[in-house]
CSV table of C-alpha atoms and ligand atoms in Angstrom, one decimal:
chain,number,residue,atom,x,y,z
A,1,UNK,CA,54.2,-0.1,8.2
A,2,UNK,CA,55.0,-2.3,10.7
A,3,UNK,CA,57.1,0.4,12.6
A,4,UNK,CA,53.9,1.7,12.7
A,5,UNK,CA,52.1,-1.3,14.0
A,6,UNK,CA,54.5,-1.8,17.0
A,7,UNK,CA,55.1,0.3,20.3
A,8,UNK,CA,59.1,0.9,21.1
A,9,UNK,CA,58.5,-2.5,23.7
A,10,UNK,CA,57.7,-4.2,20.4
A,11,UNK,CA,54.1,-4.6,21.9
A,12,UNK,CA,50.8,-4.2,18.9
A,13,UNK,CA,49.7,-1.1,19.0
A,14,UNK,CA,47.8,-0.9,16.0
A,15,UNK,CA,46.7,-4.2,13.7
A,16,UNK,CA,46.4,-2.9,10.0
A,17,UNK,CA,48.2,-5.4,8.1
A,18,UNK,CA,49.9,-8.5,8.5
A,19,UNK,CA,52.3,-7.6,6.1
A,20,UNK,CA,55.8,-7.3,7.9
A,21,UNK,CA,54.4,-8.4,11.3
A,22,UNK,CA,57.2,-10.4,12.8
A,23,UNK,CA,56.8,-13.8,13.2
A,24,UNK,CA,56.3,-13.9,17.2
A,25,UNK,CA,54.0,-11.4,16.6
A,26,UNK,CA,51.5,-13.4,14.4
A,27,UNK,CA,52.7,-16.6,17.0
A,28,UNK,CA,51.5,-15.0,20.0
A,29,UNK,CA,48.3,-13.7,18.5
A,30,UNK,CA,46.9,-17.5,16.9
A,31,UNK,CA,48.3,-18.9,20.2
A,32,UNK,CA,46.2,-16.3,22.3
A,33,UNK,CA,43.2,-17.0,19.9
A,34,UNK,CA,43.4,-21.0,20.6
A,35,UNK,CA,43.4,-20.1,24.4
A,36,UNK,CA,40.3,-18.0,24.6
A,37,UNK,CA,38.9,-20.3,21.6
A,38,UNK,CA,37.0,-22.6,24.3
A,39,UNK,CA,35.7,-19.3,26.0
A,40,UNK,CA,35.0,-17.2,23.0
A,41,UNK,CA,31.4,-18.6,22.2
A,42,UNK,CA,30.4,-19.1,26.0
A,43,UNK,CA,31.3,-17.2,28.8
A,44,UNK,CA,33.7,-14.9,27.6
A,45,UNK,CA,36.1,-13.2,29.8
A,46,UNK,CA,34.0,-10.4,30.9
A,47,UNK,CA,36.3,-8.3,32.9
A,48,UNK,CA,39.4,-8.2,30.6
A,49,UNK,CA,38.1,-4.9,29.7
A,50,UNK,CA,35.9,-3.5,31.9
A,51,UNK,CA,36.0,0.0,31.9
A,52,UNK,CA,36.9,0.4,28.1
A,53,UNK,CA,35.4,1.7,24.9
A,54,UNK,CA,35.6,0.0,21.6
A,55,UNK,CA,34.1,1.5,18.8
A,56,UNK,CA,33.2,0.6,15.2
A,57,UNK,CA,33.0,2.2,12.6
A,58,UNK,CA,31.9,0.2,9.3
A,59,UNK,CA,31.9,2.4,5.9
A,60,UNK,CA,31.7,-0.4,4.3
A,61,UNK,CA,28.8,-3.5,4.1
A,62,UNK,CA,29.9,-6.1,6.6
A,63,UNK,CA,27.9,-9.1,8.4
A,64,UNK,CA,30.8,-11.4,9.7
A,65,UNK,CA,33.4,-9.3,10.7
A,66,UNK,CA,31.0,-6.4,12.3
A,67,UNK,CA,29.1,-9.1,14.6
A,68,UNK,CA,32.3,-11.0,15.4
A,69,UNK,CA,33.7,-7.7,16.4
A,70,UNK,CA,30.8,-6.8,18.6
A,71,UNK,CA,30.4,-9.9,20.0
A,72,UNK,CA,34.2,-10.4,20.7
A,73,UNK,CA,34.0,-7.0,22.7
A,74,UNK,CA,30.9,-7.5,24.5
A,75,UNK,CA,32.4,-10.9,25.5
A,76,UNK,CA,35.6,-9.0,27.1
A,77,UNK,CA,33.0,-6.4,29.1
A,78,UNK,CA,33.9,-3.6,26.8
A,79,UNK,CA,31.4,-0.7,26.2
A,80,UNK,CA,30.8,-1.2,22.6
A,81,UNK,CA,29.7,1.9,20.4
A,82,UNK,CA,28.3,0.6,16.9
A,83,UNK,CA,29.0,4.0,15.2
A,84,UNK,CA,26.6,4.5,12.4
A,85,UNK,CA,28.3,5.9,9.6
A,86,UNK,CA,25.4,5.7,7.2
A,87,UNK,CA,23.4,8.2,9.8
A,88,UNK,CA,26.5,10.3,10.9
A,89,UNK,CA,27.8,13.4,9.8
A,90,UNK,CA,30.7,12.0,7.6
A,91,UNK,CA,27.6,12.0,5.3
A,92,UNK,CA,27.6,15.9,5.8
A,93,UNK,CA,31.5,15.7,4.9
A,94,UNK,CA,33.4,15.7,8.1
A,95,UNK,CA,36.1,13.8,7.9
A,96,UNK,CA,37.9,10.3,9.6
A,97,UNK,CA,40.4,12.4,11.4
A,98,UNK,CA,37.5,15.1,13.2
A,99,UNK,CA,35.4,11.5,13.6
A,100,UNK,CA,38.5,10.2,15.2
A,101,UNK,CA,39.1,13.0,17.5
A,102,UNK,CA,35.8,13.3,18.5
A,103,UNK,CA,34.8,10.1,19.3
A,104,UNK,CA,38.2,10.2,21.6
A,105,UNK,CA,37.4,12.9,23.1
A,106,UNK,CA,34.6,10.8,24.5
A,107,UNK,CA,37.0,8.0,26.1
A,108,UNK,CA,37.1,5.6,23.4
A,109,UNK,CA,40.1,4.0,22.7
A,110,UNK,CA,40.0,0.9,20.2
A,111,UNK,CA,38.5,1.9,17.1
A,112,UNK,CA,37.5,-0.9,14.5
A,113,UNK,CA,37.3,-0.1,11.4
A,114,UNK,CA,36.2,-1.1,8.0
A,115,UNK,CA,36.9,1.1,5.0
A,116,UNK,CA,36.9,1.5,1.2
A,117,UNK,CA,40.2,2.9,0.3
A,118,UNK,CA,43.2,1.0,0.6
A,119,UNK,CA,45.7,2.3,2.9
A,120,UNK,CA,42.8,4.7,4.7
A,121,UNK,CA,43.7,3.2,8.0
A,122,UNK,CA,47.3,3.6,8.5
A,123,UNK,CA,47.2,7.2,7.6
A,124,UNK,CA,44.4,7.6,10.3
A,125,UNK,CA,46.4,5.9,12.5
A,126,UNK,CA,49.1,8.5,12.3
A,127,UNK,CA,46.5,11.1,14.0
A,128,UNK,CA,45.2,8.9,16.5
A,129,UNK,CA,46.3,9.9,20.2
A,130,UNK,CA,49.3,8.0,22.4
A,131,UNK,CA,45.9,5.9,23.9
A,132,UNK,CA,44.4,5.1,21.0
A,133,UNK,CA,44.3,1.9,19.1
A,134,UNK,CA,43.4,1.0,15.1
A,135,UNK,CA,42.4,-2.0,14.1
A,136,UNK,CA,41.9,-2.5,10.3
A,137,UNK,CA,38.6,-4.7,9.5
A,138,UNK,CA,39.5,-4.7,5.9
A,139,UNK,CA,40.3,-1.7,3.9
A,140,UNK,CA,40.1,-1.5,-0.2
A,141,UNK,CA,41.6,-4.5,-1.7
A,142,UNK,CA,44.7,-3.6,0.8
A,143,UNK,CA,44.5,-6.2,3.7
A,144,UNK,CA,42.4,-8.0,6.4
A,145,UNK,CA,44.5,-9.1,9.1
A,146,UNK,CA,42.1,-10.4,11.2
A,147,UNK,CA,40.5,-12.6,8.6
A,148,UNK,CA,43.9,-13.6,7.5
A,149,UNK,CA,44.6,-14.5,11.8
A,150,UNK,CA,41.1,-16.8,11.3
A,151,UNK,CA,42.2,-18.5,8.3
A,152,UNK,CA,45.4,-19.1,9.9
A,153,UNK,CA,44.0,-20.5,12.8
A,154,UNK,CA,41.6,-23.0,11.4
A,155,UNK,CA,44.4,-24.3,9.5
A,156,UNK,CA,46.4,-25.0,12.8
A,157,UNK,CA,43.2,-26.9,13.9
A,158,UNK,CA,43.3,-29.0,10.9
A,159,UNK,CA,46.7,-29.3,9.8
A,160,UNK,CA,48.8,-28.6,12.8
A,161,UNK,CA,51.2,-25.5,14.1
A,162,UNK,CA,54.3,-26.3,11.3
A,163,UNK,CA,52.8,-25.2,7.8
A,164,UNK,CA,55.8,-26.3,6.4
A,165,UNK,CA,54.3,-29.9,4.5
A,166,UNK,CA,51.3,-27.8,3.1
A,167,UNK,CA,50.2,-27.2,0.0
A,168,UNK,CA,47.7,-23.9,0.5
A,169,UNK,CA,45.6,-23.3,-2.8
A,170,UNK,CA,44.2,-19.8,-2.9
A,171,UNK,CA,41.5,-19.5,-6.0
A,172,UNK,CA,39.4,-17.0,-7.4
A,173,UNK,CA,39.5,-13.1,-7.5
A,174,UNK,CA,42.7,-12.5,-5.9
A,175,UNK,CA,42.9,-9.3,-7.5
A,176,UNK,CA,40.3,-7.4,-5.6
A,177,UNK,CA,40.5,-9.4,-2.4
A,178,UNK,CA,42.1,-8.0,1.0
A,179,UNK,CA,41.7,-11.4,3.0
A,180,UNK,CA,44.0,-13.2,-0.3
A,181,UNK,CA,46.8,-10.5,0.5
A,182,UNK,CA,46.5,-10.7,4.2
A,183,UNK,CA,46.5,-14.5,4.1
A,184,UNK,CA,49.6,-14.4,1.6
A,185,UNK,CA,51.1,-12.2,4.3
A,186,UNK,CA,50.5,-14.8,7.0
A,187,UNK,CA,51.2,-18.1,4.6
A,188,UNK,CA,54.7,-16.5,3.6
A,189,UNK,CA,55.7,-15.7,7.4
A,190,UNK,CA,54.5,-19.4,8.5
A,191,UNK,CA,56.5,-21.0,5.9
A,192,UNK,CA,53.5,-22.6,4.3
A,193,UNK,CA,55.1,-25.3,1.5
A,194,UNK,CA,54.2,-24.2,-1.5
A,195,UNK,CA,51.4,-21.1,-2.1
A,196,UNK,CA,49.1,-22.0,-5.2
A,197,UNK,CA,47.2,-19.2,-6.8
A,198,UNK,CA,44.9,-19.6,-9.3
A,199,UNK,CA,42.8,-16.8,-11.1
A,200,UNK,CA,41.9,-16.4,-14.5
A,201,UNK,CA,44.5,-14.0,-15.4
A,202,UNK,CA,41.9,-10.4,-15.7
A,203,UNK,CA,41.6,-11.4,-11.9
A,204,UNK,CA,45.1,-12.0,-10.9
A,205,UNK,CA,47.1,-9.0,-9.0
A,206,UNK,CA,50.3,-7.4,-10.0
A,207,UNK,CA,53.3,-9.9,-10.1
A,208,UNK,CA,55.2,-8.5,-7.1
A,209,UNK,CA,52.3,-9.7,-5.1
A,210,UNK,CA,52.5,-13.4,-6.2
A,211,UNK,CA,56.2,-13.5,-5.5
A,212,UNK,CA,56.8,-16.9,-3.7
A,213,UNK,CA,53.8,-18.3,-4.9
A,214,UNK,CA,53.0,-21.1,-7.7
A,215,UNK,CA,50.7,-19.4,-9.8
A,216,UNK,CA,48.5,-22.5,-11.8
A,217,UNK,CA,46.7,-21.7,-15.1
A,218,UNK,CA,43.9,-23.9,-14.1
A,219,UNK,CA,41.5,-25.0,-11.2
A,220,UNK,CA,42.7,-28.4,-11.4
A,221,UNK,CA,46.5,-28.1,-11.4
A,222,UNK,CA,45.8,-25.6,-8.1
A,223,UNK,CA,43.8,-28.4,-6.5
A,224,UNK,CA,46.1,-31.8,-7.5
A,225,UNK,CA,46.9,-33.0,-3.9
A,226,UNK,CA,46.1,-29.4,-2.4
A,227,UNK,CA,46.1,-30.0,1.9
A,228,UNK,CA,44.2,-26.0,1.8
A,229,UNK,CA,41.5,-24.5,-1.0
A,230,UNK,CA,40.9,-20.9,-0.1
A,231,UNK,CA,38.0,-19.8,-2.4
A,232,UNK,CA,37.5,-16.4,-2.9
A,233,UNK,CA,34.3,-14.0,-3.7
A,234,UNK,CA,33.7,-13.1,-7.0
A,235,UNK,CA,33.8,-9.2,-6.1
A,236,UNK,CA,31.6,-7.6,-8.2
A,237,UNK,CA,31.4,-4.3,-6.9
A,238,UNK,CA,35.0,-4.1,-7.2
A,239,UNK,CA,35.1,-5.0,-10.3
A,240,UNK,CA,35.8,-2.9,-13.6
A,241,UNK,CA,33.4,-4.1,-16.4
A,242,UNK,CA,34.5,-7.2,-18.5
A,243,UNK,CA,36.9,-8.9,-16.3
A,244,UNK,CA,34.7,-11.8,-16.3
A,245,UNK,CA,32.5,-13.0,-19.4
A,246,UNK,CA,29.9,-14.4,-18.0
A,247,UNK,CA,29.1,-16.3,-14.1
A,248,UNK,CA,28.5,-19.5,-16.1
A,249,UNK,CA,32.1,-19.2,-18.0
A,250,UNK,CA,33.3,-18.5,-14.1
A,251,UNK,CA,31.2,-21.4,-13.0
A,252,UNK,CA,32.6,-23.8,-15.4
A,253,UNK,CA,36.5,-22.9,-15.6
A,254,UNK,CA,36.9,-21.7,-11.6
A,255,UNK,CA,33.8,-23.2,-9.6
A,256,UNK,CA,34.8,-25.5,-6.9
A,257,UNK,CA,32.5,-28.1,-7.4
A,258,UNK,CA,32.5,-31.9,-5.9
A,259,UNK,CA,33.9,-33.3,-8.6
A,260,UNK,CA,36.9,-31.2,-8.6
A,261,UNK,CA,37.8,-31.0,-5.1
A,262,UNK,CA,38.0,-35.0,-5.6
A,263,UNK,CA,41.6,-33.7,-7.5
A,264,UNK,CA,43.0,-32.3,-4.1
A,265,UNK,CA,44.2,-34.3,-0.7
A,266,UNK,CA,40.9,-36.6,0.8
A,267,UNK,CA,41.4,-34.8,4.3
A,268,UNK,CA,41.9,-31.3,2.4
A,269,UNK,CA,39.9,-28.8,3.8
A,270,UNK,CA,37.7,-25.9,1.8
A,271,UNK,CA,37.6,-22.5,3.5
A,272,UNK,CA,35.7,-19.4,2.1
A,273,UNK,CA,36.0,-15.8,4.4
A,274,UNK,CA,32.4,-15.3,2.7
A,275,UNK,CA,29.8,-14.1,1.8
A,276,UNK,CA,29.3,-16.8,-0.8
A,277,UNK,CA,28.1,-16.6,-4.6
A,278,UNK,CA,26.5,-20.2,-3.8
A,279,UNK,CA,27.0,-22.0,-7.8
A,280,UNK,CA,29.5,-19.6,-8.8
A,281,UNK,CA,32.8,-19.9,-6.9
A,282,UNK,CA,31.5,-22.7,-4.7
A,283,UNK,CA,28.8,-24.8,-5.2
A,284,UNK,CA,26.5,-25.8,-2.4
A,285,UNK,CA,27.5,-29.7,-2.2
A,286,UNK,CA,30.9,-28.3,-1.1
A,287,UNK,CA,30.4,-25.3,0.8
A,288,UNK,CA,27.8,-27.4,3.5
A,289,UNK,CA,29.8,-30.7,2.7
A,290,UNK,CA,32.1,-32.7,4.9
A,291,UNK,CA,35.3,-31.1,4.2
A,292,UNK,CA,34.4,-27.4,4.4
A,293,UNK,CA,35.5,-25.4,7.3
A,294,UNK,CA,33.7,-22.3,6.3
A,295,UNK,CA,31.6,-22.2,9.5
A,296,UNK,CA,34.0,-23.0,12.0
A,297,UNK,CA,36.0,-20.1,9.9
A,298,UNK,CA,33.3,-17.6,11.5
A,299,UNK,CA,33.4,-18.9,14.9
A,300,UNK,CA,37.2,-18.9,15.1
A,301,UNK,CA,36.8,-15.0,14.2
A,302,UNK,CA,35.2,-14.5,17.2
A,303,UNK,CA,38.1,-15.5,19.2
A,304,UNK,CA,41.0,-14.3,17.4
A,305,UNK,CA,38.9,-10.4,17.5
A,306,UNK,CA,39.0,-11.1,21.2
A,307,UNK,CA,42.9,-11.8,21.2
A,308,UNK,CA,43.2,-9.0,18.7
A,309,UNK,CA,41.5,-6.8,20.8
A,310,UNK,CA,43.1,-7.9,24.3
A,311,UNK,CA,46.8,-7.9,22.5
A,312,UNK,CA,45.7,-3.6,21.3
A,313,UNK,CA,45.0,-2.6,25.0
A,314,UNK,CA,48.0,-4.2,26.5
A,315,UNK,CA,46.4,-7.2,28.7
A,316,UNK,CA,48.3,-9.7,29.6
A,317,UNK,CA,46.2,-13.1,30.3
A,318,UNK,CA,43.8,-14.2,28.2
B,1,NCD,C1,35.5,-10.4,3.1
B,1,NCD,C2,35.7,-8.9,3.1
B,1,NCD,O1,34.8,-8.1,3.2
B,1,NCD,O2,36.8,-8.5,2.8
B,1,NCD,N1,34.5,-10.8,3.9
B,1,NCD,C3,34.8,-11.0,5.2
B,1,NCD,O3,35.2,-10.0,5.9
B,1,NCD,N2,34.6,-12.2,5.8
B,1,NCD,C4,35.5,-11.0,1.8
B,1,NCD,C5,34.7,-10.5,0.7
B,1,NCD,O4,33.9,-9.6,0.8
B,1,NCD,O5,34.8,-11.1,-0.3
């Protein structure tokens, strides 16, 4: 996968995962992000690429990541192409690959792209031409690197560049979440100090995916001095039936509420990629209170698209 990621210069060519992305890799990216951080919500840097096409292409619901991409692009001078896949004719049947090719053959050359099958992005990557660039926006429950760069880099701005002292709680529905395994991905290759996950176990993923990580059979032994609490979505249209009896029962066992965040560090800071279920995984005290980050989550996402998207077409500065 990561083969696949890199050019022979061991440049990014493609951003699908952050699974296997080398260390200076992932450096160079959050320190590109913290330099155009200042610029990212202002002036932008509107020539970096002048004279380019990003396109995306959303199959999938998206409010966050969608803007931030769009804004991130239109604040680099791109020409931006919002493709509309609910109007287009993949609804008649054609395919990712002829959408691909076709859209190419117009001069685009970074294609954004959110889908609903895991693992849909790297194979279209495979057909994409020697100019052209894939960048994953979250596919299936398979990964979200660019939410996983965000999450890393509000961290840095809290807790400093070694991850090494932290205690990093991820909680909730790790078993249908992308950004949980792209933020394991980056938390693993950071050296974070001890990974906590903490699911009820219908929403915990297969084993092999928790390896490294302290997996806590309750909310409050995930939170006991946490530094990091990563809640997750309750993703119910992921969901098979039953996996959860009731949003009450979810409320009451897995709920962040202010009372139990009081178990975890005083300067610990509460992140969620969003969107929220406000009084089910978080409840509202929390996610507007003094220790959530969820907000400056979303404008960091801005910035690190832009590095993203500057790192893909090969500019230097920035
Ligand atoms: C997430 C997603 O779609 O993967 N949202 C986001 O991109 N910020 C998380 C989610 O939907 O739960």
């Amino acid at each position: 996968m990561t083969d696949q990621q890199l050019r022979p210069d061991g440049s990014l060519r493609h951003l699908l995962t952050l699974e296997g992305l080398p260390r200076a890799a992932l450096d160079a990216l959050l320190e590109r992000a913290a330099r155009l951080r200042p610029l990212a919500l202002g002036d932008g840097l509107r020539d970096a690429l002048r004279g380019r096409t990003v396109v995306t292409l959303f199959f999938e619901p998206s409010t966050r990541t969608r803007s931030s991409f769009q804004l991130a692009a239109a604040r680099l001078g791109a020409d931006v192409l919002n493709f509309d896949a609910a109007h287009s004719s993949t609804r008649k049947g054609e395919g990712l690959i002829d959408t691909l090719r076709n859209l190419e053959a117009m001069g685009a050359e970074l294609f954004v792209l959110r889908h609903a099958e895991s693992g849909a992005l790297a194979e279209l990557a495979q057909h994409a031409a020697p100019g052209t660039s894939v960048l994953n926006a979250g596919d299936g429950r398979n990964a979200h690197p660019t939410q996983g760069l965000l999450d890393m880099l509000t961290i840095r701005q809290h807790k400093g560049e070694d991850f090494s002292p932290l205690t990093v709680a991820i909680v909730g529905d790790v078993k249908h979440s992308r950004v949980a395994r792209s933020d394991l991905h980056a938390l693993r290759t950071l050296g974070a100090g001890e990974i906590r996950v903490a699911a009820p176990p219908s929403l915990l993923p297969e084993a092999r995916e928790l390896a490294g990580t302290r997996v806590c059979a309750d909310l409050d032994e995930a939170l006991r001095d946490a530094d990091v609490v990563m809640m997750l979505r309750l993703q119910r249209e992921r969901m098979e039936e039953g996996l959860v009896s009731s949003l009450d029962d979810y409320h009451r066992d897995w709920g962040l509420t202010r009372a139990r965040l009081a178990g975890a560090r005083h300067d610990a800071i509460v992140m969620h990629p969003g969107p929220m279920n406000r009084g089910v995984e978080i409840d509202d005290e929390v996610a507007d209170g003094p220790q959530s980050v969820i907000l400056q989550q979303v404008s960091n996402g801005v910035a690190v698209r832009m590095a993203a998207l500057l790192a893909l077409s090969g500019h230097r500065e920035g």
